[in-house]
Short mmCIF file of C-alpha atoms in Angstrom, two decimals:
data_model
loop_
_atom_site.label_atom_id
_atom_site.label_comp_id
_atom_site.label_asym_id
_atom_site.label_seq_id
_atom_site.Cartn_x
_atom_site.Cartn_y
_atom_site.Cartn_z
CA UNK N 153 0.00 0.00 0.00
CA UNK N 154 1.32 3.42 -0.90
CA UNK N 155 2.28 5.90 1.79
CA UNK N 156 -0.02 8.80 2.63
CA UNK N 157 2.23 11.26 0.82
CA UNK N 158 2.49 9.08 -2.28
CA UNK N 159 -1.26 8.55 -2.29
CA UNK N 160 -1.77 12.29 -2.01
CA UNK N 161 0.52 13.02 -4.93
CA UNK N 162 -1.07 10.25 -6.94
CA UNK N 163 -4.50 11.68 -6.43
CA UNK N 164 -3.41 15.17 -7.41
CA UNK N 165 -2.12 13.75 -10.66
CA UNK N 166 -5.27 11.68 -11.15
CA UNK N 167 -7.57 14.61 -10.56
CA UNK N 168 -5.47 16.79 -12.80
CA UNK N 169 -5.59 14.21 -15.54
CA UNK N 170 -9.33 13.93 -15.29
CA UNK N 171 -10.10 17.53 -16.14
CA UNK N 172 -7.62 18.77 -18.69
CA UNK N 173 -8.34 15.92 -21.06
CA UNK N 174 -12.08 16.34 -20.64
CA UNK N 175 -12.40 20.09 -21.00
CA UNK N 176 -14.57 20.73 -24.02
CA UNK N 177 -13.57 24.39 -23.93
CA UNK N 178 -10.37 25.98 -22.59
CA UNK N 179 -12.17 27.38 -19.53
CA UNK N 180 -14.36 25.81 -16.92
CA UNK N 181 -17.70 27.45 -17.63
CA UNK N 182 -20.28 26.73 -14.97
CA UNK N 183 -23.97 26.96 -14.65
CA UNK N 184 -25.96 26.55 -11.51
CA UNK N 185 -27.25 23.57 -9.79
CA UNK N 186 -31.01 23.39 -9.65
CA UNK N 187 -31.01 24.54 -6.05
CA UNK N 188 -29.27 24.28 -2.69
CA UNK N 189 -28.65 20.69 -1.67
CA UNK N 190 -27.23 18.95 1.34
CA UNK N 191 -23.64 17.72 1.13
CA UNK N 192 -24.98 14.16 1.42
CA UNK N 193 -26.90 14.58 -1.84
CA UNK N 194 -24.52 14.59 -4.77
CA UNK N 195 -27.17 14.94 -7.46
CA UNK N 196 -26.12 18.45 -8.40
CA UNK N 197 -23.19 19.30 -6.20
CA UNK N 198 -20.09 17.43 -7.29
CA UNK N 199 -16.91 19.25 -8.13
CA UNK N 200 -14.42 19.65 -10.98
CA UNK N 201 -10.73 19.41 -10.81
CA UNK N 202 -7.49 19.89 -12.69
CA UNK N 203 -5.68 19.93 -16.01
CA UNK N 204 -4.35 16.66 -17.43
CA UNK N 205 -3.35 14.67 -20.47
CA UNK N 206 -4.89 11.24 -19.84
CA UNK N 207 -8.44 10.04 -19.11
CA UNK N 208 -9.39 8.62 -15.74
CA UNK N 209 -9.80 5.23 -17.39
CA UNK N 210 -6.05 5.06 -17.84
CA UNK N 211 -5.54 4.80 -14.07
CA UNK N 212 -5.03 1.51 -12.19
CA UNK N 213 -8.63 0.41 -11.55
CA UNK N 214 -7.70 -2.56 -9.34
CA UNK N 215 -5.65 -0.44 -6.94
CA UNK N 216 -8.31 2.26 -6.92
CA UNK N 217 -11.05 -0.27 -6.11
CA UNK N 218 -9.07 -1.73 -3.19
CA UNK N 219 -8.52 1.72 -1.73
CA UNK N 220 -12.16 2.63 -2.33
CA UNK N 221 -13.47 -0.40 -0.43
CA UNK N 222 -11.17 0.29 2.51
CA UNK N 223 -12.29 3.90 2.71
CA UNK N 224 -15.93 3.01 2.31
CA UNK N 225 -15.80 0.60 5.23
CA UNK N 226 -14.16 3.24 7.40
CA UNK N 227 -16.71 5.88 6.41
CA UNK N 228 -19.65 3.61 7.18
CA UNK N 229 -18.33 3.18 10.72
CA UNK N 230 -18.06 6.91 11.38
CA UNK N 231 -20.79 8.47 9.23
CA UNK N 232 -22.74 11.08 11.17
CA UNK N 233 -23.75 14.70 10.85
CA UNK N 234 -21.65 16.08 13.68
CA UNK N 235 -19.52 13.58 15.62
CA UNK N 236 -17.95 14.64 18.93
CA UNK N 237 -14.70 16.59 18.48
CA UNK N 238 -12.56 13.91 20.09
CA UNK N 239 -14.00 11.27 17.79
CA UNK N 240 -13.44 13.44 14.74
CA UNK N 241 -9.83 14.17 15.62
CA UNK N 242 -8.99 10.56 16.19
CA UNK N 243 -10.61 9.56 12.94
CA UNK N 244 -8.81 12.34 11.06
CA UNK N 245 -5.49 10.70 11.76
CA UNK N 246 -6.33 7.50 9.90
CA UNK N 247 -8.55 9.04 7.21
CA UNK N 248 -7.13 8.14 3.80
CA UNK N 249 -6.04 10.98 1.58
CA UNK N 250 -7.87 11.83 -1.59
CA UNK N 251 -8.38 9.09 -4.18
CA UNK N 252 -10.56 9.14 -7.25
CA UNK N 253 -13.00 6.22 -7.21
CA UNK N 254 -14.07 5.01 -10.60
CA UNK N 255 -17.13 2.97 -9.67
CA UNK N 256 -19.36 1.91 -6.82
CA UNK N 257 -21.48 3.96 -4.40
CA UNK N 258 -20.35 7.29 -3.05
CA UNK N 259 -20.80 8.31 0.56
CA UNK N 260 -20.51 12.07 1.11
CA UNK N 261 -19.97 13.65 4.49
CA UNK N 262 -21.86 16.66 5.79
CA UNK N 263 -19.82 19.84 6.03
CA UNK N 264 -19.60 20.71 9.71
CA UNK N 265 -19.16 24.44 9.90
CA UNK N 266 -18.70 24.22 13.64
CA UNK N 267 -15.83 21.75 13.46
CA UNK N 268 -13.42 22.84 16.20
CA UNK N 269 -9.69 22.95 15.67
CA UNK N 270 -6.92 24.65 17.54
CA UNK N 271 -7.31 28.41 17.19
CA UNK N 272 -4.65 29.98 15.05
CA UNK N 273 -2.14 32.34 16.57
CA UNK N 274 -2.66 36.08 16.31
CA UNK N 275 -0.93 37.47 13.23
CA UNK N 276 -0.37 41.20 13.36
CA UNK N 277 -0.63 43.23 10.15
CA UNK N 278 2.68 44.05 8.55
CA UNK N 279 1.86 47.09 6.42
CA UNK N 280 0.96 50.66 7.29
CA UNK N 281 -2.32 50.20 5.48
CA UNK N 282 -3.23 47.17 7.59
CA UNK N 283 -2.24 49.01 10.76
CA UNK N 284 -4.53 51.93 9.97
CA UNK N 285 -7.63 49.77 9.55
CA UNK N 286 -7.03 46.67 11.59
CA UNK N 287 -4.52 46.85 14.45
CA UNK N 288 -6.88 48.15 17.12
CA UNK N 289 -9.31 45.26 16.76
CA UNK N 290 -6.60 42.75 15.88
CA UNK N 291 -5.00 43.06 19.33
CA UNK N 292 -8.14 41.82 21.06
CA UNK N 293 -9.67 39.48 18.49
CA UNK N 294 -6.74 37.72 16.90
CA UNK N 295 -8.14 38.57 13.47
CA UNK N 296 -5.77 39.77 10.80
CA UNK N 297 -8.17 41.99 8.83
CA UNK N 298 -11.22 42.66 11.03
CA UNK N 299 -12.32 45.78 9.12
CA UNK N 300 -11.10 44.78 5.68
CA UNK N 301 -8.08 45.66 3.59
CA UNK N 302 -7.02 45.74 -0.07
CA UNK N 303 -3.71 44.21 -1.09
CA UNK N 304 -1.78 43.67 -4.27
CA UNK N 305 -1.15 40.09 -5.23
CA UNK N 306 2.48 39.13 -4.80
CA UNK N 307 4.70 39.08 -7.91
CA UNK N 308 7.79 36.91 -8.09
CA UNK N 309 11.02 38.88 -8.30
CA UNK N 310 9.52 42.03 -6.83
CA UNK N 311 10.11 43.37 -3.29
CA UNK N 312 7.51 42.40 -0.70
CA UNK N 313 5.33 45.22 0.60
CA UNK N 314 1.57 45.59 0.82
CA UNK N 315 1.14 42.36 -1.10
CA UNK N 316 -0.14 38.86 -0.41
CA UNK N 317 0.36 35.36 -1.80
CA UNK N 318 -2.49 32.93 -2.41
CA UNK N 319 -1.13 30.71 0.37
CA UNK N 320 -1.38 33.67 2.76
CA UNK N 321 -4.98 34.27 1.71
CA UNK N 322 -6.00 30.63 2.17
CA UNK N 323 -4.06 29.83 5.40
CA UNK N 324 -4.58 26.13 4.79
CA UNK N 325 -3.20 24.89 8.13
CA UNK N 326 -6.59 25.21 9.84
CA UNK N 327 -8.89 25.76 6.85
CA UNK N 328 -12.10 23.76 7.33
CA UNK N 329 -13.97 24.71 4.14
CA UNK N 330 -12.83 26.59 1.05
CA UNK N 331 -15.46 28.01 -1.31
CA UNK N 332 -13.65 29.29 -4.40
CA UNK N 333 -14.90 30.86 -7.61
CA UNK N 334 -13.11 32.16 -10.69
CA UNK N 335 -13.48 32.56 -14.42
CA UNK N 336 -10.29 30.68 -15.30
CA UNK N 337 -8.80 27.75 -13.40
CA UNK N 338 -5.68 25.67 -13.18
CA UNK N 339 -7.24 23.16 -10.81
CA UNK N 340 -4.14 21.05 -10.33
CA UNK N 341 -2.29 24.16 -9.17
CA UNK N 342 -5.19 25.17 -6.88
CA UNK N 343 -5.36 21.69 -5.33
CA UNK N 344 -1.67 21.97 -4.55
CA UNK N 345 -2.44 24.98 -2.35
CA UNK N 346 -5.00 23.05 -0.22
CA UNK N 347 -4.96 19.98 2.00
CA UNK N 348 -7.84 17.65 1.16
CA UNK N 349 -7.29 15.70 4.39
CA UNK N 350 -8.41 18.77 6.34
CA UNK N 351 -10.39 20.92 3.95
CA UNK N 352 -13.75 20.44 2.25
CA UNK N 353 -13.92 22.34 -1.04
CA UNK N 354 -16.65 23.94 -3.12
CA UNK N 355 -15.65 25.17 -6.58
CA UNK N 356 -17.98 27.67 -8.25
CA UNK N 357 -17.27 27.28 -11.95
CA UNK N 358 -18.56 28.12 -15.39
CA UNK N 359 -20.27 25.52 -17.57
CA UNK N 360 -23.12 26.86 -19.67
CA UNK N 361 -24.09 23.65 -21.42
CA UNK N 362 -25.67 20.76 -19.53
CA UNK N 363 -23.38 18.27 -21.29
CA UNK N 364 -20.30 20.01 -19.88
CA UNK N 365 -21.80 20.26 -16.41
CA UNK N 366 -22.64 16.55 -16.51
CA UNK N 367 -19.12 15.76 -17.62
CA UNK N 368 -17.57 17.63 -14.68
CA UNK N 369 -19.96 15.92 -12.28
CA UNK N 370 -19.04 12.49 -13.57
CA UNK N 371 -15.34 13.18 -13.28
CA UNK N 372 -15.64 14.32 -9.67
CA UNK N 373 -18.52 12.16 -8.44
CA UNK N 374 -16.16 9.98 -6.41
CA UNK N 375 -14.25 12.82 -4.79
CA UNK N 376 -16.06 13.22 -1.44
CA UNK N 377 -14.26 16.36 -0.25
CA UNK N 378 -15.11 18.29 -3.41
CA UNK N 379 -18.41 19.83 -4.47
CA UNK N 380 -19.37 21.71 -7.65
CA UNK N 381 -21.61 24.76 -8.04
CA UNK N 382 -22.61 26.01 -11.49
CA UNK N 383 -24.26 29.47 -11.47
CA UNK N 384 -27.21 29.74 -13.89
CA UNK N 385 -26.25 30.89 -17.38
CA UNK N 386 -29.51 31.12 -19.34
CA UNK N 387 -29.88 32.72 -22.76
CA UNK N 388 -27.44 35.55 -23.35
CA UNK N 389 -25.36 34.89 -20.20
CA UNK N 390 -21.98 33.63 -21.36
CA UNK N 391 -19.44 34.52 -18.69
CA UNK N 392 -19.15 33.53 -15.00
CA UNK N 393 -16.48 36.15 -14.37
CA UNK N 394 -16.93 36.55 -10.61
CA UNK N 395 -14.09 35.86 -8.19
CA UNK N 396 -15.10 35.19 -4.58
CA UNK N 397 -13.64 33.15 -1.72
CA UNK N 398 -15.37 32.07 1.49
CA UNK N 399 -12.74 30.54 3.77
CA UNK N 400 -14.11 28.92 6.93
CA UNK N 401 -11.61 28.67 9.80
CA UNK N 402 -12.32 27.48 13.37
CA UNK N 403 -12.59 30.99 14.83
CA UNK N 404 -13.26 33.21 11.83
CA UNK N 405 -14.58 33.45 8.28
CA UNK N 406 -12.32 35.10 5.74
CA UNK N 407 -14.07 36.67 2.76
CA UNK N 408 -11.78 37.47 -0.16
CA UNK N 409 -12.71 39.18 -3.43
CA UNK N 410 -9.75 39.13 -5.83
CA UNK N 411 -9.43 40.42 -9.36
CA UNK N 412 -7.17 37.43 -10.07
CA UNK N 413 -8.27 34.16 -11.63
CA UNK N 414 -7.10 30.90 -10.09
CA UNK N 415 -3.99 30.67 -12.27
CA UNK N 416 -0.36 30.76 -11.18
CA UNK N 417 0.52 33.83 -13.26
CA UNK N 418 -2.51 35.81 -12.03
CA UNK N 419 -1.20 35.24 -8.49
CA UNK N 420 2.30 36.39 -9.41
CA UNK N 421 4.23 33.13 -9.50
CA UNK N 422 5.72 33.97 -12.90
CA UNK N 423 6.37 37.57 -11.88
CA UNK N 424 4.48 39.03 -14.85
CA UNK N 425 1.02 39.74 -13.46
CA UNK N 426 -0.20 41.82 -10.57
CA UNK N 427 -3.79 41.92 -9.34
CA UNK N 428 -5.61 43.12 -6.25
CA UNK N 429 -7.59 41.36 -3.54
CA UNK N 430 -9.99 42.60 -0.87
CA UNK N 431 -9.99 40.64 2.41
CA UNK N 432 -12.03 40.83 5.60
CA UNK N 433 -12.04 38.47 8.60
CA UNK N 434 -15.29 37.95 10.55
CA UNK N 435 -15.23 36.43 14.05
CA UNK N 436 -17.31 33.36 14.81
CA UNK N 437 -20.36 33.96 16.98
CA UNK N 438 -20.82 32.18 20.29
CA UNK N 439 -21.46 28.44 20.17
CA UNK N 440 -24.91 27.76 18.72
CA UNK N 441 -25.56 31.40 17.77
CA UNK N 442 -26.61 32.43 14.27
CA UNK N 443 -27.36 35.82 12.77
CA UNK N 444 -30.72 36.60 11.24
CA UNK N 445 -30.58 37.62 7.58
CA UNK N 446 -32.63 40.71 8.39
CA UNK N 447 -30.05 41.84 10.96
CA UNK N 448 -27.09 41.66 8.58
CA UNK N 449 -25.27 44.72 7.31
CA UNK N 450 -25.75 45.78 3.69
CA UNK N 451 -22.53 43.91 2.87
CA UNK N 452 -23.80 40.74 4.55
CA UNK N 453 -27.24 40.84 2.96
CA UNK N 454 -25.82 41.24 -0.54
CA UNK N 455 -23.27 38.48 0.04
CA UNK N 456 -26.04 36.06 1.04
CA UNK N 457 -28.22 37.19 -1.89
CA UNK N 458 -25.36 36.64 -4.32
CA UNK N 459 -24.50 33.21 -2.88
CA UNK N 460 -28.11 32.08 -3.17
CA UNK N 461 -28.37 33.41 -6.74
CA UNK N 462 -25.30 31.36 -7.69
CA UNK N 463 -26.93 28.21 -6.30
CA UNK N 464 -24.52 27.77 -3.40
CA UNK N 465 -25.84 25.09 -1.04
CA UNK N 466 -27.94 26.01 1.97
CA UNK N 467 -25.55 24.45 4.48
CA UNK N 468 -22.80 26.80 3.28
CA UNK N 469 -25.10 29.82 3.33
CA UNK N 470 -26.32 28.94 6.83
CA UNK N 471 -22.70 28.56 7.89
CA UNK N 472 -21.98 32.14 6.84
CA UNK N 473 -24.63 33.30 9.32
CA UNK N 474 -22.57 31.88 12.20
CA UNK N 475 -20.13 34.79 11.89
CA UNK N 476 -20.39 38.41 13.00
CA UNK N 477 -20.78 40.99 10.18
CA UNK N 478 -20.84 44.02 12.52
CA UNK N 479 -17.49 45.35 11.26
CA UNK N 480 -18.67 45.46 7.63
CA UNK N 481 -21.12 48.36 8.01
CA UNK N 482 -18.71 50.66 6.15
CA UNK N 483 -18.48 48.28 3.15
CA UNK N 484 -20.79 47.31 0.30
CA UNK N 485 -20.71 44.15 -1.79
CA UNK N 486 -21.59 45.01 -5.39
CA UNK N 487 -22.49 42.15 -7.71
CA UNK N 488 -23.80 41.38 -11.16
CA UNK N 489 -26.13 38.37 -11.34
CA UNK N 490 -26.31 36.93 -14.84
CA UNK N 491 -29.74 37.03 -16.52
CA UNK N 492 -32.74 39.35 -16.80
CA UNK N 493 -34.07 40.96 -13.63
CA UNK N 494 -37.12 43.07 -12.75
CA UNK N 495 -38.26 45.12 -9.77
CA UNK N 496 -36.40 44.44 -6.49
CA UNK N 497 -33.99 41.99 -8.11
CA UNK N 498 -33.10 44.62 -10.72
CA UNK N 499 -32.36 47.17 -7.99
CA UNK N 500 -29.86 44.87 -6.28
CA UNK N 501 -27.51 43.99 -9.13
CA UNK N 502 -25.34 45.36 -11.92
CA UNK N 503 -25.11 49.09 -12.54
CA UNK N 504 -28.42 49.66 -10.71
CA UNK N 505 -27.01 47.77 -7.73
CA UNK N 506 -23.94 50.02 -7.79
CA UNK N 507 -26.09 53.15 -7.48
CA UNK N 508 -28.05 51.50 -4.64
CA UNK N 509 -24.80 50.62 -2.83
CA UNK N 510 -23.62 54.24 -3.11
CA UNK N 511 -26.85 55.41 -1.48
CA UNK N 512 -26.71 52.68 1.17
CA UNK N 513 -23.36 54.09 2.35
CA UNK N 514 -24.67 57.68 2.16
CA UNK N 515 -22.27 58.60 -0.63
CA UNK N 516 -24.80 60.07 -3.06
CA UNK N 517 -24.05 63.57 -4.28
CA UNK N 518 -25.26 66.20 -6.73
CA UNK N 519 -21.76 67.71 -6.84
CA UNK N 520 -19.46 67.02 -9.78
CA UNK N 521 -17.80 63.60 -9.56
CA UNK N 522 -14.42 62.57 -10.97
CA UNK N 523 -14.22 58.96 -12.21
CA UNK N 524 -10.94 57.11 -12.84
CA UNK N 525 -11.44 53.53 -14.05
CA UNK N 526 -8.45 51.20 -14.49
CA UNK N 527 -9.48 48.21 -16.60
CA UNK N 528 -7.82 45.03 -17.81
CA UNK N 529 -10.49 44.59 -20.50
CA UNK N 530 -12.66 47.09 -22.34
CA UNK N 531 -15.95 46.26 -24.01
CA UNK N 532 -17.80 48.16 -26.72
CA UNK N 533 -18.23 51.58 -25.12
CA UNK N 534 -20.68 54.38 -25.85
CA UNK N 535 -21.53 57.64 -24.13
CA UNK N 536 -24.87 56.37 -22.82
CA UNK N 537 -23.17 53.55 -20.93
CA UNK N 538 -20.41 55.80 -19.55
CA UNK N 539 -23.03 58.32 -18.40
CA UNK N 540 -24.83 55.48 -16.57
CA UNK N 541 -21.61 54.56 -14.74
CA UNK N 542 -21.13 58.21 -13.82
CA UNK N 543 -24.68 58.61 -12.51
CA UNK N 544 -24.47 55.33 -10.58
CA UNK N 545 -21.27 56.58 -8.95
CA UNK N 546 -23.19 59.74 -8.00
CA UNK N 547 -25.91 57.64 -6.38
CA UNK N 548 -28.71 58.52 -8.80
CA UNK N 549 -31.73 56.25 -8.45
CA UNK N 550 -31.27 54.38 -11.72
CA UNK N 551 -32.78 53.69 -14.14
CA UNK N 552 -35.79 55.95 -13.48
CA UNK N 553 -33.90 59.01 -12.29
CA UNK N 554 -31.48 60.07 -14.98
CA UNK N 555 -30.14 63.60 -15.16
CA UNK N 556 -27.93 65.18 -17.78
CA UNK N 557 -24.24 64.68 -17.09
CA UNK N 558 -21.31 66.28 -18.87
CA UNK N 559 -18.71 63.56 -18.39
CA UNK N 560 -16.20 64.38 -21.13
CA UNK N 561 -13.66 65.93 -18.77
CA UNK N 562 -14.68 63.98 -15.66
CA UNK N 563 -14.33 60.35 -16.76
CA UNK N 564 -10.92 58.81 -17.46
CA UNK N 565 -10.31 55.20 -18.53
CA UNK N 566 -6.89 53.64 -17.97
CA UNK N 567 -5.88 50.79 -20.22
CA UNK N 568 -2.29 49.68 -20.84
CA UNK N 569 -0.39 50.23 -24.05
CA UNK N 570 1.43 47.36 -25.72
CA UNK N 571 4.78 48.72 -24.46
CA UNK N 572 3.51 49.06 -20.87
CA UNK N 573 2.43 45.41 -20.73
CA UNK N 574 5.71 44.27 -22.27
CA UNK N 575 7.74 46.15 -19.67
CA UNK N 576 5.78 45.81 -16.43
CA UNK N 577 3.29 43.92 -14.30
CA UNK N 578 -0.43 44.72 -14.22
CA UNK N 579 -3.92 43.36 -14.70
CA UNK N 580 -6.23 44.72 -12.04
CA UNK N 581 -9.47 46.68 -12.39
CA UNK N 582 -10.38 49.48 -9.98
CA UNK N 583 -12.94 52.28 -10.12
CA UNK N 584 -12.08 55.44 -8.18
CA UNK N 585 -14.80 58.01 -7.46
CA UNK N 586 -14.16 61.45 -5.95
CA UNK N 587 -16.27 64.51 -5.22
CA UNK N 588 -15.90 67.51 -2.91
CA UNK N 589 -16.81 65.66 0.27
CA UNK N 590 -16.30 61.94 -0.37
CA UNK N 591 -14.13 59.35 -2.02
CA UNK N 592 -14.57 55.63 -2.56
CA UNK N 593 -13.22 52.81 -4.73
CA UNK N 594 -14.64 49.64 -6.27
CA UNK N 595 -12.29 46.63 -6.28
CA UNK N 596 -13.44 43.45 -7.97
CA UNK N 597 -13.94 41.50 -11.15
CA UNK N 598 -16.03 43.92 -13.24
CA UNK N 599 -14.29 45.60 -16.14
CA UNK N 600 -15.71 48.59 -17.95
CA UNK N 601 -18.26 46.96 -20.22
CA UNK N 602 -22.00 46.63 -20.53
CA UNK N 603 -21.57 42.86 -20.20
CA UNK N 604 -20.07 43.36 -16.74
CA UNK N 605 -22.50 46.01 -15.44
CA UNK N 606 -25.68 45.21 -17.36
CA UNK N 607 -28.08 47.36 -19.37
CA UNK N 608 -31.22 48.75 -17.75
CA UNK N 609 -34.21 49.67 -19.92
CA UNK N 610 -37.99 49.76 -19.95
CA UNK N 611 -39.61 46.51 -21.10
CA UNK N 612 -42.59 47.66 -23.15
CA UNK N 613 -44.14 44.20 -23.27
CA UNK N 614 -44.18 43.81 -19.48
CA UNK N 615 -44.46 47.55 -18.83
CA UNK N 616 -41.71 47.40 -16.27
CA UNK N 617 -38.03 48.32 -15.88
CA UNK N 618 -35.53 45.50 -16.25
CA UNK N 619 -31.81 44.92 -16.42
CA UNK N 620 -30.08 42.41 -18.69
CA UNK N 621 -26.73 41.13 -17.41
CA UNK N 622 -24.53 38.91 -19.58
CA UNK N 623 -21.87 38.29 -16.93
CA UNK N 624 -21.56 37.24 -13.31
CA UNK N 625 -19.37 39.73 -11.40
CA UNK N 626 -18.47 40.55 -7.81
CA UNK N 627 -16.68 43.43 -6.10
CA UNK N 628 -16.47 45.55 -2.96
CA UNK N 629 -17.02 49.28 -2.47
CA UNK N 630 -14.45 50.73 -0.03
CA UNK N 631 -14.97 54.20 1.45
CA UNK N 632 -12.28 56.68 2.48
CA UNK N 633 -13.34 57.90 5.97
CA UNK N 634 -14.64 61.48 5.79
CA UNK N 635 -12.29 62.60 8.58
CA UNK N 636 -9.34 61.83 6.28
CA UNK N 637 -10.58 64.14 3.53
CA UNK N 638 -9.33 67.71 3.40
CA UNK N 639 -12.30 69.13 1.54
CA UNK N 640 -12.00 72.57 0.01
CA UNK N 641 -15.08 74.49 -1.18
CA UNK N 642 -15.63 74.01 -4.90
CA UNK N 643 -12.75 71.52 -5.29
CA UNK N 644 -12.83 67.76 -5.77
CA UNK N 645 -10.52 65.87 -3.39
CA UNK N 646 -7.32 64.56 -4.98
CA UNK N 647 -6.27 61.01 -5.78
CA UNK N 648 -3.85 61.07 -2.85
CA UNK N 649 -6.79 60.41 -0.47
CA UNK N 650 -6.74 56.73 -1.51
CA UNK N 651 -3.22 56.21 -0.19
CA UNK N 652 -3.35 53.62 2.57
CA UNK N 653 -6.77 52.39 1.43
CA UNK N 654 -6.57 51.25 -2.20
CA UNK N 655 -3.32 51.45 -4.08
CA UNK N 656 -3.59 53.34 -7.37
CA UNK N 657 -2.34 51.06 -10.21
CA UNK N 658 -1.62 53.91 -12.64
CA UNK N 659 0.30 57.18 -12.80
CA UNK N 660 -1.87 60.22 -12.15
CA UNK N 661 -2.31 62.39 -14.07
CA UNK N 662 -1.69 59.95 -16.90
CA UNK N 663 -0.55 60.57 -20.45
CA UNK N 664 -3.00 60.17 -23.31
CA UNK N 665 -2.47 57.39 -25.86
CA UNK N 666 -1.42 59.88 -28.53
CA UNK N 667 -1.22 57.26 -31.28
CA UNK N 668 0.52 54.55 -29.23
CA UNK N 669 -0.56 50.94 -29.74
CA UNK N 670 -2.96 49.52 -27.12
CA UNK N 671 -2.47 46.07 -25.64
CA UNK N 672 -4.61 43.36 -27.20
CA UNK N 673 -5.58 40.36 -25.14
CA UNK N 674 -4.90 37.90 -27.97
CA UNK N 675 -1.23 38.85 -27.72
CA UNK N 676 -1.02 37.23 -24.29
CA UNK N 677 0.98 34.02 -24.42
CA UNK N 678 -0.90 30.76 -24.04
CA UNK N 679 0.03 29.66 -20.53
CA UNK N 680 -2.41 26.91 -19.61
CA UNK N 681 -5.16 24.75 -20.94
CA UNK N 682 -7.71 27.02 -19.27
CA UNK N 683 -6.25 30.35 -20.34
CA UNK N 684 -8.16 31.14 -23.53
CA UNK N 685 -11.08 33.51 -23.11
CA UNK N 686 -14.57 33.54 -24.50
CA UNK N 687 -15.53 36.78 -22.79
CA UNK N 688 -13.93 39.32 -20.47
CA UNK N 689 -10.38 38.71 -19.19
#
């Protein structure tokens, strides 16, 4: 019998082989399960895995079957919803590491969001930015980012500063459950960052066609620690572009919203890409306590709404309610839910949801607003769309309330030239908004395109307003505290106010293109089997 380490490595290779060979398209496109299901019901919630060159059938079936039977017997002895901690720890020691089973029944375990493990040591923030927002609470709570922070992703070969590696985001040593979503995946690489002996995983992935979803389910049906979620992609919805992480630890929930896909170069391991990531750590409530949805902050309510819209299972969503959202009252989650939406659902998502989030944080203004939008991808732009972004950033009640806006000298779009990309790192998307008395930034997956933010219009047939969204997106609105603004009558605050809150990824004021060649996505080298795009980058 192979050692635990050998078995682990073997499974990583097996899982990797299962997915690369089977991918019908270069990306993992996912569409939703029919509805939230319990972990014990695998009918719609199995999970995909990594790149490979051989089918699962090429693996040693006899050895796999022997290992499967041994594990199945052990699981039957200990199967329960929530075994006592001492029992669980003792069983963890002899639990076999991950193995792909090719046939026979599958027994899935319930995710136990209350599973106790040794609390992790307090880790103090290392940057000035972290200190400003987090040190005061960190000293008493042991949380690293109790009020949230924005960091650059680490880039190989560059000095460390206010940056973070994927390993530092995940903190796998005591990670109970990892819920991960991205547009592009290198699943073998991702699996190498996690420990399947300790961590249950939910991958939220893109797969528009039922045949592809069924294929991913088959290939992961015998992987009990892994679950799949496919957000709905009806009709014109073609891109599950959202990046979101829910990382359940014994004493806290870490919520991360990166602009990076789950690829090694997006997380800086090749030294040629640099993205951004928002992180916030929420403390666990007292044993047995659970927050009511109605008592959540705006950030918490929109997170739960977005998770439910994606089809994330109820046990995961209920688990989120076991953590305290009190320190997120100054934040807003802004999402785009793919599909057509009317009434209240329209008001919560896309560009209409952005305007609602601005009002929820009391940032609406009739004063002139300066918009600076750094994008890694640009869609087909027109003045009507740019005016909608401007008015949403002002907090106008879209789409009904729409005033005239002269945006020509107040809206700047930053997109790299060919020479800039060739000579530097980059890749993030950030929207900065400034007026006389307030400043805030959006950090997330949405680029500057109608696909990302949706188009709101009046449906004459139904005699109602609606929004059509072709993408799934997710981001966070971060506010500069008013006391840090040095407002001057008649003057918009400067870009320097974002220092220590959200790092500006461009030079300001920037030079105009002036005939220089822009960067085209198709010029990017082909780095992995999942790297080709069918939509936004």
